[in-house]
Coordinates of C-alpha atoms in Angstrom, one line a residue:
M1 CA -4.9 156.2 173.9
T2 CA -2.8 154.6 176.6
N3 CA -3.0 155.1 180.1
R4 CA -5.8 156.5 182.2
V5 CA -6.7 160.2 182.4
N6 CA -7.1 162.0 186.0
Y7 CA -10.1 164.1 184.7
S8 CA -10.5 166.1 187.9
L9 CA -6.8 167.2 188.0
G10 CA -7.2 168.0 183.9
A11 CA -10.4 170.0 184.5
I12 CA -8.6 172.2 187.2
V13 CA -5.6 172.9 185.3
S14 CA -7.4 173.7 182.0
L15 CA -10.0 176.1 183.9
A16 CA -7.1 177.8 185.3
G17 CA -5.1 178.1 182.3
S18 CA -7.8 179.3 180.2
L19 CA -8.5 182.0 182.5
L20 CA -4.9 182.9 183.0
G21 CA -4.6 183.0 179.1
I22 CA -7.7 185.1 178.5
V23 CA -7.1 187.5 180.9
G24 CA -3.4 187.5 180.7
F25 CA -3.0 187.8 176.8
L26 CA -5.5 190.8 176.7
W27 CA -3.8 192.5 179.7
L28 CA -0.3 192.1 178.5
F29 CA -1.4 193.0 174.9
T30 CA -2.9 196.4 175.7
E31 CA -0.3 197.5 178.2
W32 CA 3.0 196.2 176.5
W33 CA 2.4 196.5 172.7
P34 CA 2.5 200.1 172.5
R35 CA 5.7 200.0 174.9
M36 CA 7.6 197.6 172.5
F37 CA 6.7 199.7 169.7
A38 CA 7.8 203.1 171.2
A39 CA 11.2 201.1 172.4
E40 CA 11.9 199.9 168.9
M41 CA 11.4 203.3 167.6
A42 CA 13.4 205.0 170.0
K43 CA 16.4 202.9 169.5
G44 CA 16.1 203.9 165.8
R45 CA 14.7 200.6 164.5
P46 CA 11.7 200.9 162.3
D47 CA 12.3 197.3 160.9
E48 CA 11.7 195.7 164.2
A49 CA 9.0 198.3 165.1
F50 CA 7.2 196.9 161.8
I51 CA 7.5 193.4 163.3
V52 CA 6.1 194.4 166.5
T53 CA 3.0 196.1 164.8
F54 CA 2.0 193.0 162.9
I55 CA 3.5 190.0 164.8
I56 CA 2.6 190.7 168.3
P57 CA -1.1 191.2 167.6
A58 CA -1.1 188.1 165.3
L59 CA 0.5 186.0 168.3
N60 CA -2.0 187.4 170.9
D61 CA -4.7 186.2 168.7
V62 CA -2.9 182.6 168.6
G63 CA -2.8 182.8 172.5
I64 CA -6.1 183.7 172.8
I65 CA -7.3 181.1 170.7
G66 CA -5.3 178.5 172.5
S67 CA -6.8 179.7 175.7
V68 CA -10.5 179.3 174.5
V69 CA -9.5 175.7 173.2
L70 CA -8.5 175.2 176.7
A71 CA -11.7 176.2 178.2
V72 CA -13.6 173.8 175.7
A73 CA -11.1 171.2 177.0
A74 CA -11.9 172.2 180.6
W75 CA -15.8 171.4 179.7
G76 CA -14.7 168.1 178.3
F77 CA -12.7 166.9 181.3
F78 CA -15.7 167.9 183.5
K79 CA -18.0 165.7 181.4
Q80 CA -15.2 163.0 181.5
K81 CA -14.7 163.2 177.4
T82 CA -12.3 161.2 176.0
W83 CA -11.0 163.9 173.6
A84 CA -10.5 166.4 176.5
W85 CA -6.9 165.5 176.9
G86 CA -6.1 165.8 173.4
V87 CA -7.9 169.3 172.8
S88 CA -6.2 170.6 176.0
M89 CA -2.8 169.7 174.5
A90 CA -3.7 171.7 171.0
G91 CA -4.8 174.7 173.4
I92 CA -1.5 174.6 175.4
V93 CA 0.7 174.3 172.1
L94 CA -1.0 177.4 170.7
M95 CA -0.7 179.1 173.9
M96 CA 3.1 178.7 174.3
Q97 CA 3.5 180.0 170.4
G98 CA 1.8 182.8 171.7
S99 CA 3.5 183.8 174.6
F100 CA 7.1 183.0 173.6
F101 CA 8.3 185.3 170.9
P102 CA 6.7 188.4 172.3
M103 CA 9.5 188.2 175.0
I104 CA 12.3 188.6 172.5
P105 CA 11.7 192.0 171.3
A106 CA 10.8 193.3 174.8
A107 CA 14.2 192.1 176.0
S108 CA 16.2 193.3 173.1
S109 CA 14.7 196.9 173.6
G110 CA 15.7 196.7 177.2
L111 CA 12.0 196.2 178.5
A112 CA 10.9 193.4 180.8
P113 CA 10.0 190.2 178.9
M114 CA 6.5 190.3 180.7
Y115 CA 5.4 187.5 178.8
A116 CA 7.3 185.1 180.5
I117 CA 4.3 185.4 183.3
L118 CA 2.3 183.6 180.8
F119 CA 4.9 181.2 179.1
V120 CA 6.4 179.9 182.3
P121 CA 2.8 178.8 183.6
V122 CA 1.8 177.4 180.3
F123 CA 4.8 175.1 180.0
A124 CA 4.3 174.1 183.6
M125 CA 0.7 173.0 182.5
Y126 CA 2.3 171.0 179.5
L127 CA 4.5 169.3 182.0
I128 CA 1.4 168.5 184.5
M129 CA -0.7 167.4 181.6
T130 CA 1.7 165.0 180.3
L131 CA 3.3 163.6 183.4
F132 CA 0.4 163.7 185.9
V133 CA -3.2 164.3 184.1
R134 CA -1.9 161.4 181.3
K135 CA 1.4 159.6 182.2
V136 CA 3.2 159.9 178.8
D137 CA 6.3 158.0 178.4
G138 CA 9.3 160.0 179.4
K139 CA 11.1 159.8 176.2
I140 CA 8.1 160.8 174.2
V141 CA 7.7 163.9 176.7
T142 CA 11.4 164.7 176.0
L143 CA 11.1 164.3 172.4
S144 CA 7.9 166.6 172.3
I145 CA 9.6 169.3 174.0
V146 CA 12.6 169.0 171.7
A147 CA 9.9 169.2 168.7
G148 CA 8.4 172.3 170.4
M149 CA 11.6 174.1 170.4
A150 CA 11.7 173.3 166.8
Y151 CA 8.1 174.8 166.8
V152 CA 9.2 178.2 168.1
L153 CA 12.3 178.6 166.4
T154 CA 11.2 177.7 163.0
F155 CA 8.3 180.5 163.3
M156 CA 11.0 182.6 164.6
N157 CA 13.2 182.2 161.4
G158 CA 9.8 183.1 159.4
I159 CA 9.9 186.2 161.7
A160 CA 13.7 187.3 161.1
A161 CA 13.3 186.4 157.4
T162 CA 10.3 189.1 157.4
N163 CA 12.6 191.6 159.1
R164 CA 15.4 191.1 156.3
I165 CA 12.5 191.6 153.6
W166 CA 11.7 194.9 155.2
L167 CA 15.1 196.1 155.3
S168 CA 15.8 194.9 151.8
I169 CA 12.6 196.7 150.6
E170 CA 13.9 199.9 152.3
A171 CA 17.2 199.4 150.7
H172 CA 16.5 198.3 147.2
G173 CA 12.6 198.6 146.6
L174 CA 12.1 194.7 146.5
G175 CA 12.7 192.2 149.1
D176 CA 15.7 189.8 149.0
S177 CA 14.5 186.7 147.0
L178 CA 16.2 184.4 149.4
F179 CA 14.2 185.8 152.2
V180 CA 11.0 185.8 150.5
A181 CA 11.2 182.4 149.5
V182 CA 12.0 181.0 153.0
E183 CA 9.7 183.4 155.0
R184 CA 6.5 181.1 154.6
L185 CA 8.6 177.9 154.5
N186 CA 9.9 178.4 158.1
W187 CA 6.0 179.3 159.1
Y188 CA 4.7 176.4 157.4
A189 CA 7.5 173.9 159.2
A190 CA 6.3 175.6 162.4
I191 CA 2.6 174.9 161.7
A192 CA 4.0 171.2 160.8
W193 CA 5.8 170.8 164.3
G194 CA 2.9 172.2 166.2
I195 CA 0.8 169.3 164.7
F196 CA 3.6 166.8 164.9
V197 CA 3.7 167.3 168.8
V198 CA -0.2 167.1 169.3
A199 CA -0.3 164.0 167.1
L200 CA 2.8 162.6 168.8
L201 CA 1.1 163.0 172.2
M202 CA -2.1 161.5 170.8
Q203 CA -0.5 158.5 169.4
Q204 CA -1.5 159.2 165.9
K205 CA 0.3 157.0 163.3
W206 CA 0.5 159.8 161.0
A207 CA 2.7 161.8 163.4
L208 CA 6.0 160.2 162.1
P209 CA 5.5 161.3 158.5
V210 CA 4.3 164.8 159.5
G211 CA 7.4 165.1 161.7
I212 CA 9.9 164.1 158.7
G213 CA 8.0 166.8 156.7
A214 CA 8.5 169.5 159.3
G215 CA 11.9 168.5 159.6
I216 CA 12.9 168.7 155.9
M217 CA 10.9 172.2 155.8
G218 CA 12.5 173.5 158.9
F219 CA 16.0 172.5 158.0
A220 CA 15.6 173.9 154.1
G221 CA 14.0 177.2 155.3
G222 CA 16.9 178.0 157.7
I223 CA 20.0 176.4 156.6
L224 CA 20.7 178.7 153.4
I225 CA 19.7 182.0 155.3
A226 CA 21.8 180.9 158.4
Y227 CA 24.7 180.4 156.3
V228 CA 24.1 183.7 154.4
S229 CA 23.7 185.5 157.5
M230 CA 27.1 184.2 159.4
A231 CA 29.0 184.9 156.2
S232 CA 27.9 188.5 156.0
H233 CA 28.0 189.2 159.6
G234 CA 30.2 186.9 161.3
G235 CA 29.7 184.8 164.3
F236 CA 26.4 183.1 165.3
S237 CA 23.4 183.5 163.4
M238 CA 19.9 184.0 164.9
F239 CA 18.7 181.6 161.9
T240 CA 20.9 178.8 163.0
A241 CA 19.0 177.2 165.8
G242 CA 15.9 176.5 163.9
P243 CA 17.6 174.4 161.1
I244 CA 19.7 172.7 163.8
F245 CA 16.7 171.3 166.0
S246 CA 14.8 170.4 162.7
G247 CA 17.8 168.6 161.2
L248 CA 18.5 166.7 164.4
L249 CA 15.0 165.6 164.5
L250 CA 14.7 164.7 161.0
V251 CA 18.0 162.5 161.3
M252 CA 16.3 160.9 164.2
F253 CA 13.3 160.2 162.4
L254 CA 15.2 158.8 159.5
L255 CA 17.1 156.1 161.9
P256 CA 15.9 153.0 162.7
K257 CA 16.2 153.8 166.5
G258 CA 14.5 157.0 166.2
Q259 CA 11.7 155.7 164.2
K260 CA 11.1 152.8 166.8
V261 CA 10.6 155.2 169.7
V262 CA 8.0 157.0 168.1
T263 CA 6.1 153.9 166.4
D264 CA 6.5 151.8 169.6
W265 CA 4.6 154.7 171.3
V266 CA 1.7 155.4 168.7
E267 CA 1.0 151.7 168.5
K268 CA 1.0 151.1 172.1
E269 CA -2.2 149.8 173.5

């Protein structure tokens, strides 16, 4: 792993972030989960209330797990363990996933997107960790942020597919086969993108093939339902952003110059 690590700054940021996450996720969930459910039911969207019922608790778990991982990283920084920085990035990546989507149903229901008070500082921690705790190449930081967008957007595509499955079950008794087929594919893509981001930052040589696989899954999982959605409803589809980010990253990884950006970084001493 290249560059020296600022263990003191890493310990402070990790400890503060873990405390913010554990307290913040627990408080926000207990206060705002019932409100989000009530708001969805009040506007006559039981399908979106269904998403709130199950997805928000799952993401809250992801956020708390990430916060605990960050606490472990804080201990590692205090002990000046070489693994501490990589563990901290894994925790932050989990916390970003846990805090991003809950802003969407809240805002769409006219509630304040309160989870922003977690997502914004967690993203700031990401930048501090990659720019100051360990000085990562600027191109790699940018690439990791773009891949992070694919990470949250492909996960959201899985959620949107779940919503369409619920609606089709309500109407026909069986979920639409296309959305059933791609629901988990998008979630697998999101997991792969999260792994890619951490592997890339930790200079793992297997990061590139993981990124290629994530790009294929994210594009395949989103492009058909984006087309179907736009054809049936017209205008921009919420499914479009995920395959766009995944597709652009996939093209980059398949081009020699794009491969060179990744390989030069992961092979750097």
